Amino acid sequence: MSEAAQTVLVTGAGQGLGALIAAQLHAAGWKVAVSDIDLTAAQAVAEALDASGDTACALALDVAHHASFETALAALRDRWGSVQALVNNAAVTVATPVMEIAPEEFQRVLSINAGSVFAGCQVFGRHFQDNGYGRIVNLASLAGQNGGTATGAHYAASKGAIATLTKVFARELGPSGITVNAIAPGPLDLPVVHRVVPAARMAAFLKNIPVGALGDPTYVAATVAHLLSPAAGFVTGATWDINGGLYLR
Ligand SMILES: NC(=O)c1ccc[n+]([C@@H]2O[C@H](COP(=O)([O-])OP(=O)(O)OC[C@H]3O[C@@H](n4cnc5c(N)ncnc54)[C@H](O)[C@@H]3O)[C@@H](O)[C@H]2O)c1
């Protein structure tokens, strides 16, 4: 199957890494559904890719709600027939100190970051099972492997859960021609990181990264595209580290 024949949904694609992933997949020939809780942001990204709507469209999708994935899938099936791939990218990045996290805040972060991966893999996984083919990439994080440094316990726990869910869904969906993988980036050169690490602390922050630099988000987007390709059928259940040497297995 060529990329040109394929359709993908990217969550949280109204800005940041998700927008870059949407752009790279579109440039590679995919039809891209740019979804976000912020529809205006998703529309701006989709229109920049293809204002005609033929190969890019915007969808309002709040990933905290399982039913929203059903609605998005139905809309895409109406529009483009079927979907071949899903990128679970949406997340909230928060840094509340662990002893100050209220139970409601913990639940909210877990339900947006990890609940979305569960919902996306289940809802789109069923559609992919019906088609006998599918590709899923989940955005985990270095924080899920090392407990996090600049981010909160709820964020780190949610990202650890994503790596585990990736394995469970990979095993479940593998026999149906579906692969499920995760990418665990370290700090990338993106607005979120510059918000958490102010300019005055950046030089000291970079000294602790073995390669001495923030990660290039376009390389992460290219890795997503690589894992979504039909040729990547033997990679599943994996979490690919892109972390500048901050965490070595
Ligand atoms: N930036 C980094 O250095 C870094 C490092 C490791 C992992 N990641 C992961 O990469 C992904 C993207 O990160 P980013 O830096 O682009 O983040 P970001 O905060 O810039 O963008 C997140 C997007 O998700 C959307 N979103 C938030 N809540 C949502 C919801 N309930 N439903 C739908 N959309 C929602 C936001 O509107 C936004 O467009 C996240 O999963 C993040 O955890 C990022």
CSV table of C-alpha atoms and ligand atoms in Angstrom, one decimal:
chain,number,residue,atom,x,y,z
A,1,MET,CA,0.0,0.0,0.0
A,2,SER,CA,1.4,3.4,-0.9
A,3,GLU,CA,1.3,6.4,1.4
A,4,ALA,CA,-0.8,8.2,-1.3
A,5,ALA,CA,-3.7,5.8,-0.7
A,6,GLN,CA,-3.7,6.3,3.1
A,7,THR,CA,-5.6,8.3,5.7
A,8,VAL,CA,-4.3,9.2,9.1
A,9,LEU,CA,-5.8,10.9,12.2
A,10,VAL,CA,-3.4,12.9,14.4
A,11,THR,CA,-4.7,14.1,17.8
A,12,GLY,CA,-3.5,17.3,19.4
A,13,ALA,CA,-2.3,18.5,16.0
A,14,GLY,CA,-3.3,22.2,16.4
A,15,GLN,CA,0.2,23.2,17.5
A,16,GLY,CA,3.6,21.9,18.5
A,17,LEU,CA,4.7,18.3,17.6
A,18,GLY,CA,1.3,17.2,16.4
A,19,ALA,CA,1.2,20.0,13.8
A,20,LEU,CA,4.7,19.0,12.6
A,21,ILE,CA,3.6,15.3,12.4
A,22,ALA,CA,0.5,16.3,10.4
A,23,ALA,CA,2.7,18.4,8.0
A,24,GLN,CA,5.3,15.6,7.4
A,25,LEU,CA,2.7,13.0,6.8
A,26,HIS,CA,0.8,15.3,4.4
A,27,ALA,CA,4.1,16.0,2.6
A,28,ALA,CA,4.6,12.2,2.3
A,29,GLY,CA,1.3,11.9,0.5
A,30,TRP,CA,-1.1,11.0,3.3
A,31,LYS,CA,-4.6,12.4,3.7
A,32,VAL,CA,-4.4,13.9,7.1
A,33,ALA,CA,-7.2,14.6,9.7
A,34,VAL,CA,-5.8,17.4,11.9
A,35,SER,CA,-7.7,17.1,15.2
A,36,ASP,CA,-7.5,19.1,18.4
A,37,ILE,CA,-9.7,20.2,21.3
A,38,ASP,CA,-9.0,23.6,19.9
A,39,LEU,CA,-10.9,23.5,16.5
A,40,THR,CA,-9.7,26.9,15.4
A,41,ALA,CA,-6.0,25.9,15.8
A,42,ALA,CA,-6.7,22.6,14.0
A,43,GLN,CA,-8.4,24.5,11.1
A,44,ALA,CA,-5.5,26.8,10.7
A,45,VAL,CA,-3.1,23.8,10.4
A,46,ALA,CA,-5.4,21.9,8.0
A,47,GLU,CA,-6.0,25.0,5.8
A,48,ALA,CA,-2.2,25.6,5.5
A,49,LEU,CA,-1.8,22.0,4.3
A,50,ASP,CA,-4.7,22.0,1.8
A,51,ALA,CA,-7.3,24.7,1.8
A,52,SER,CA,-9.4,22.7,-0.6
A,53,GLY,CA,-10.0,20.1,2.1
A,54,ASP,CA,-9.3,17.3,-0.4
A,55,THR,CA,-6.2,15.9,1.4
A,56,ALA,CA,-6.4,17.7,4.9
A,57,CYS,CA,-9.3,18.4,7.2
A,58,ALA,CA,-9.8,19.7,10.7
A,59,LEU,CA,-11.8,17.9,13.4
A,60,ALA,CA,-12.8,18.9,16.9
A,61,LEU,CA,-11.7,15.9,19.1
A,62,ASP,CA,-11.4,16.1,22.9
A,63,VAL,CA,-9.4,13.0,23.6
A,64,ALA,CA,-10.6,12.8,27.2
A,65,HIS,CA,-13.9,11.4,25.9
A,66,HIS,CA,-14.0,7.9,24.5
A,67,ALA,CA,-17.1,8.7,22.5
A,68,SER,CA,-15.3,11.6,20.7
A,69,PHE,CA,-13.0,9.0,19.0
A,70,GLU,CA,-16.2,7.2,17.7
A,71,THR,CA,-17.5,10.5,16.3
A,72,ALA,CA,-14.2,11.3,14.7
A,73,LEU,CA,-13.9,7.8,13.1
A,74,ALA,CA,-17.4,8.0,11.7
A,75,ALA,CA,-16.7,11.5,10.3
A,76,LEU,CA,-13.6,10.3,8.6
A,77,ARG,CA,-15.2,7.2,7.2
A,78,ASP,CA,-17.9,9.4,5.7
A,79,ARG,CA,-15.3,11.7,4.2
A,80,TRP,CA,-12.5,9.4,3.0
A,81,GLY,CA,-13.9,5.8,3.3
A,82,SER,CA,-11.5,4.2,5.7
A,83,VAL,CA,-8.6,5.1,7.9
A,84,GLN,CA,-5.3,3.3,8.0
A,85,ALA,CA,-3.4,5.0,10.8
A,86,LEU,CA,-3.7,6.9,14.1
A,87,VAL,CA,-1.2,9.1,16.0
A,88,ASN,CA,-2.1,9.5,19.6
A,89,ASN,CA,-0.2,12.8,20.2
A,90,ALA,CA,-2.5,15.0,22.3
A,91,ALA,CA,-1.5,15.5,26.0
A,92,VAL,CA,-1.4,18.0,28.7
A,93,THR,CA,2.1,18.8,30.1
A,94,VAL,CA,2.0,19.9,33.7
A,95,ALA,CA,4.6,20.3,36.4
A,96,THR,CA,2.8,20.5,39.7
A,97,PRO,CA,5.1,19.1,42.6
A,98,VAL,CA,3.9,15.7,43.6
A,99,MET,CA,2.8,16.5,47.1
A,100,GLU,CA,0.7,19.3,45.8
A,101,ILE,CA,-1.3,17.4,43.1
A,102,ALA,CA,-5.0,17.3,44.0
A,103,PRO,CA,-6.7,13.9,43.3
A,104,GLU,CA,-8.9,15.6,40.6
A,105,GLU,CA,-5.8,17.0,38.8
A,106,PHE,CA,-4.2,13.5,38.9
A,107,GLN,CA,-7.3,11.9,37.4
A,108,ARG,CA,-7.6,14.6,34.8
A,109,VAL,CA,-4.0,14.2,33.5
A,110,LEU,CA,-4.3,10.4,33.5
A,111,SER,CA,-7.5,10.5,31.7
A,112,ILE,CA,-6.4,13.0,29.0
A,113,ASN,CA,-2.9,11.5,28.4
A,114,ALA,CA,-3.3,7.8,29.0
A,115,GLY,CA,-7.1,7.5,28.7
A,116,SER,CA,-6.9,8.9,25.2
A,117,VAL,CA,-4.4,6.2,24.1
A,118,PHE,CA,-6.7,3.5,25.5
A,119,ALA,CA,-9.7,5.0,23.7
A,120,GLY,CA,-7.9,5.7,20.5
A,121,CYS,CA,-6.3,2.2,20.3
A,122,GLN,CA,-9.6,0.5,21.1
A,123,VAL,CA,-11.9,2.5,18.8
A,124,PHE,CA,-9.5,2.8,15.8
A,125,GLY,CA,-8.1,-0.7,16.6
A,126,ARG,CA,-11.6,-2.2,15.9
A,127,HIS,CA,-11.8,-0.4,12.6
A,128,PHE,CA,-8.3,-1.6,11.7
A,129,GLN,CA,-9.3,-5.1,12.7
A,130,ASP,CA,-12.2,-5.0,10.3
A,131,ASN,CA,-9.8,-3.8,7.5
A,132,GLY,CA,-7.1,-6.3,8.4
A,133,TYR,CA,-4.5,-3.6,8.5
A,134,GLY,CA,-3.5,-0.6,10.6
A,135,ARG,CA,-0.7,1.5,12.1
A,136,ILE,CA,-0.8,3.3,15.5
A,137,VAL,CA,1.9,5.4,17.0
A,138,ASN,CA,1.5,6.7,20.6
A,139,LEU,CA,3.5,9.7,22.0
A,140,ALA,CA,5.0,8.5,25.3
A,141,SER,CA,7.9,10.4,26.9
A,142,LEU,CA,11.3,10.0,28.7
A,143,ALA,CA,9.3,11.1,31.8
A,144,GLY,CA,7.5,7.8,31.7
A,145,GLN,CA,10.8,5.9,31.9
A,146,ASN,CA,12.8,8.0,34.4
A,147,GLY,CA,9.9,9.5,36.5
A,148,GLY,CA,10.4,12.9,34.9
A,149,THR,CA,12.6,15.9,35.9
A,150,ALA,CA,10.9,19.0,34.7
A,151,THR,CA,7.4,17.5,34.6
A,152,GLY,CA,4.9,16.3,37.2
A,153,ALA,CA,4.2,12.9,38.7
A,154,HIS,CA,0.8,12.6,36.9
A,155,TYR,CA,2.4,13.4,33.6
A,156,ALA,CA,5.2,10.9,34.1
A,157,ALA,CA,2.8,8.2,35.3
A,158,SER,CA,0.5,8.8,32.3
A,159,LYS,CA,3.5,8.4,29.9
A,160,GLY,CA,4.6,5.2,31.6
A,161,ALA,CA,1.0,3.9,31.2
A,162,ILE,CA,1.2,4.7,27.5
A,163,ALA,CA,4.3,2.5,27.0
A,164,THR,CA,2.5,-0.3,28.8
A,165,LEU,CA,-0.8,0.1,26.8
A,166,THR,CA,1.3,0.1,23.6
A,167,LYS,CA,2.6,-3.4,24.5
A,168,VAL,CA,-0.9,-4.7,25.4
A,169,PHE,CA,-2.6,-3.4,22.2
A,170,ALA,CA,0.4,-4.5,20.1
A,171,ARG,CA,-0.1,-8.1,21.3
A,172,GLU,CA,-3.9,-7.9,20.9
A,173,LEU,CA,-4.0,-6.4,17.4
A,174,GLY,CA,-0.8,-7.9,15.9
A,175,PRO,CA,-2.7,-10.9,14.4
A,176,SER,CA,-4.9,-8.5,12.5
A,177,GLY,CA,-2.1,-6.8,10.6
A,178,ILE,CA,-1.9,-3.9,13.0
A,179,THR,CA,1.2,-2.5,14.6
A,180,VAL,CA,1.2,-0.4,17.7
A,181,ASN,CA,4.4,1.5,18.7
A,182,ALA,CA,5.4,4.3,21.0
A,183,ILE,CA,8.0,7.0,20.8
A,184,ALA,CA,9.6,8.3,24.0
A,185,PRO,CA,11.2,11.7,23.3
A,186,GLY,CA,13.4,13.6,25.7
A,187,PRO,CA,13.1,17.4,25.8
A,188,LEU,CA,12.5,18.8,22.3
A,189,ASP,CA,13.1,22.2,20.8
A,190,LEU,CA,9.4,23.1,21.2
A,191,PRO,CA,7.4,25.9,23.0
A,192,VAL,CA,6.4,23.6,25.9
A,193,VAL,CA,10.0,23.0,26.8
A,194,HIS,CA,10.9,26.7,26.6
A,195,ARG,CA,8.0,27.4,28.9
A,196,VAL,CA,9.1,24.9,31.6
A,197,VAL,CA,12.8,25.7,31.2
A,198,PRO,CA,13.3,29.5,31.1
A,199,ALA,CA,16.1,31.0,28.9
A,200,ALA,CA,18.2,31.8,32.0
A,201,ARG,CA,18.3,28.1,33.0
A,202,MET,CA,18.7,26.7,29.5
A,203,ALA,CA,22.5,26.5,29.4
A,204,ALA,CA,22.6,24.5,32.7
A,205,PHE,CA,19.7,22.3,31.5
A,206,LEU,CA,21.6,21.5,28.2
A,207,LYS,CA,24.8,20.5,30.2
A,208,ASN,CA,22.9,17.6,31.6
A,209,ILE,CA,21.9,16.2,28.2
A,210,PRO,CA,24.8,13.9,26.9
A,211,VAL,CA,24.5,15.3,23.3
A,212,GLY,CA,24.3,18.9,24.7
A,213,ALA,CA,21.2,20.0,22.8
A,214,LEU,CA,17.4,19.8,22.7
A,215,GLY,CA,15.9,17.2,20.3
A,216,ASP,CA,14.7,18.2,16.8
A,217,PRO,CA,10.9,17.7,16.7
A,218,THR,CA,11.0,17.3,12.9
A,219,TYR,CA,13.1,14.2,13.4
A,220,VAL,CA,10.5,12.8,15.8
A,221,ALA,CA,7.8,13.6,13.2
A,222,ALA,CA,9.9,11.7,10.6
A,223,THR,CA,10.1,8.7,13.0
A,224,VAL,CA,6.3,8.7,13.3
A,225,ALA,CA,6.1,8.6,9.5
A,226,HIS,CA,8.7,5.8,9.4
A,227,LEU,CA,6.7,3.7,12.0
A,228,LEU,CA,3.4,4.3,10.1
A,229,SER,CA,4.8,3.0,6.8
A,230,PRO,CA,3.6,-0.3,5.4
A,231,ALA,CA,7.2,-1.5,5.4
A,232,ALA,CA,7.3,-1.3,9.3
A,233,GLY,CA,5.2,-4.4,9.8
A,234,PHE,CA,7.7,-6.2,11.9
A,235,VAL,CA,8.1,-3.4,14.5
A,236,THR,CA,5.4,-3.6,17.2
A,237,GLY,CA,5.0,-3.1,20.9
A,238,ALA,CA,8.2,-1.0,20.9
A,239,THR,CA,9.0,2.2,22.6
A,240,TRP,CA,11.6,4.1,20.5
A,241,ASP,CA,13.8,6.4,22.6
A,242,ILE,CA,14.8,9.8,21.1
A,243,ASN,CA,16.3,11.4,24.1
A,244,GLY,CA,19.9,12.6,23.5
A,245,GLY,CA,21.3,9.9,25.8
A,246,LEU,CA,19.4,11.0,28.9
A,247,TYR,CA,18.1,7.5,29.5
A,248,LEU,CA,20.1,4.5,28.4
A,249,ARG,CA,18.5,1.0,28.6
B,1,LIG,N1,7.7,18.8,23.7
B,1,LIG,C1,8.5,17.8,24.2
B,1,LIG,O1,9.7,18.1,24.5
B,1,LIG,C2,8.0,16.5,24.4
B,1,LIG,C3,8.8,15.5,25.1
B,1,LIG,C4,8.3,14.2,25.3
B,1,LIG,C5,7.0,13.9,24.9
B,1,LIG,N2,6.2,14.9,24.3
B,1,LIG,C6,4.9,14.5,23.9
B,1,LIG,O2,4.6,14.9,22.6
B,1,LIG,C7,3.2,15.3,22.4
B,1,LIG,C8,3.1,16.7,21.9
B,1,LIG,O3,3.8,17.6,22.7
B,1,LIG,P1,3.9,19.2,22.4
B,1,LIG,O4,5.1,19.7,23.0
B,1,LIG,O5,3.5,19.4,21.0
B,1,LIG,O6,2.6,19.7,23.3
B,1,LIG,P2,1.7,21.0,23.2
B,1,LIG,O7,1.2,21.3,24.6
B,1,LIG,O8,2.4,22.1,22.5
B,1,LIG,O9,0.5,20.5,22.3
B,1,LIG,C9,-0.4,19.6,22.7
B,1,LIG,C10,-1.7,19.7,21.9
B,1,LIG,O10,-2.7,18.8,22.4
B,1,LIG,C11,-3.9,19.5,22.5
B,1,LIG,N3,-4.8,19.0,23.6
B,1,LIG,C12,-4.6,19.2,24.9
B,1,LIG,N4,-5.6,18.6,25.5
B,1,LIG,C13,-6.4,18.0,24.6
B,1,LIG,C14,-7.6,17.2,24.6
B,1,LIG,N5,-8.2,16.9,25.8
B,1,LIG,N6,-8.1,16.8,23.5
B,1,LIG,C15,-7.5,17.0,22.3
B,1,LIG,N7,-6.4,17.8,22.2
B,1,LIG,C16,-5.8,18.3,23.3
B,1,LIG,C17,-3.6,21.0,22.7
B,1,LIG,O11,-4.6,21.9,22.3
B,1,LIG,C18,-2.3,21.1,21.8
B,1,LIG,O12,-2.6,21.5,20.5
B,1,LIG,C19,2.6,15.1,23.8
B,1,LIG,O13,2.1,13.8,23.9
B,1,LIG,C20,3.8,15.2,24.7
B,1,LIG,O14,3.6,14.5,26.0
B,1,LIG,C21,6.7,16.1,24.0
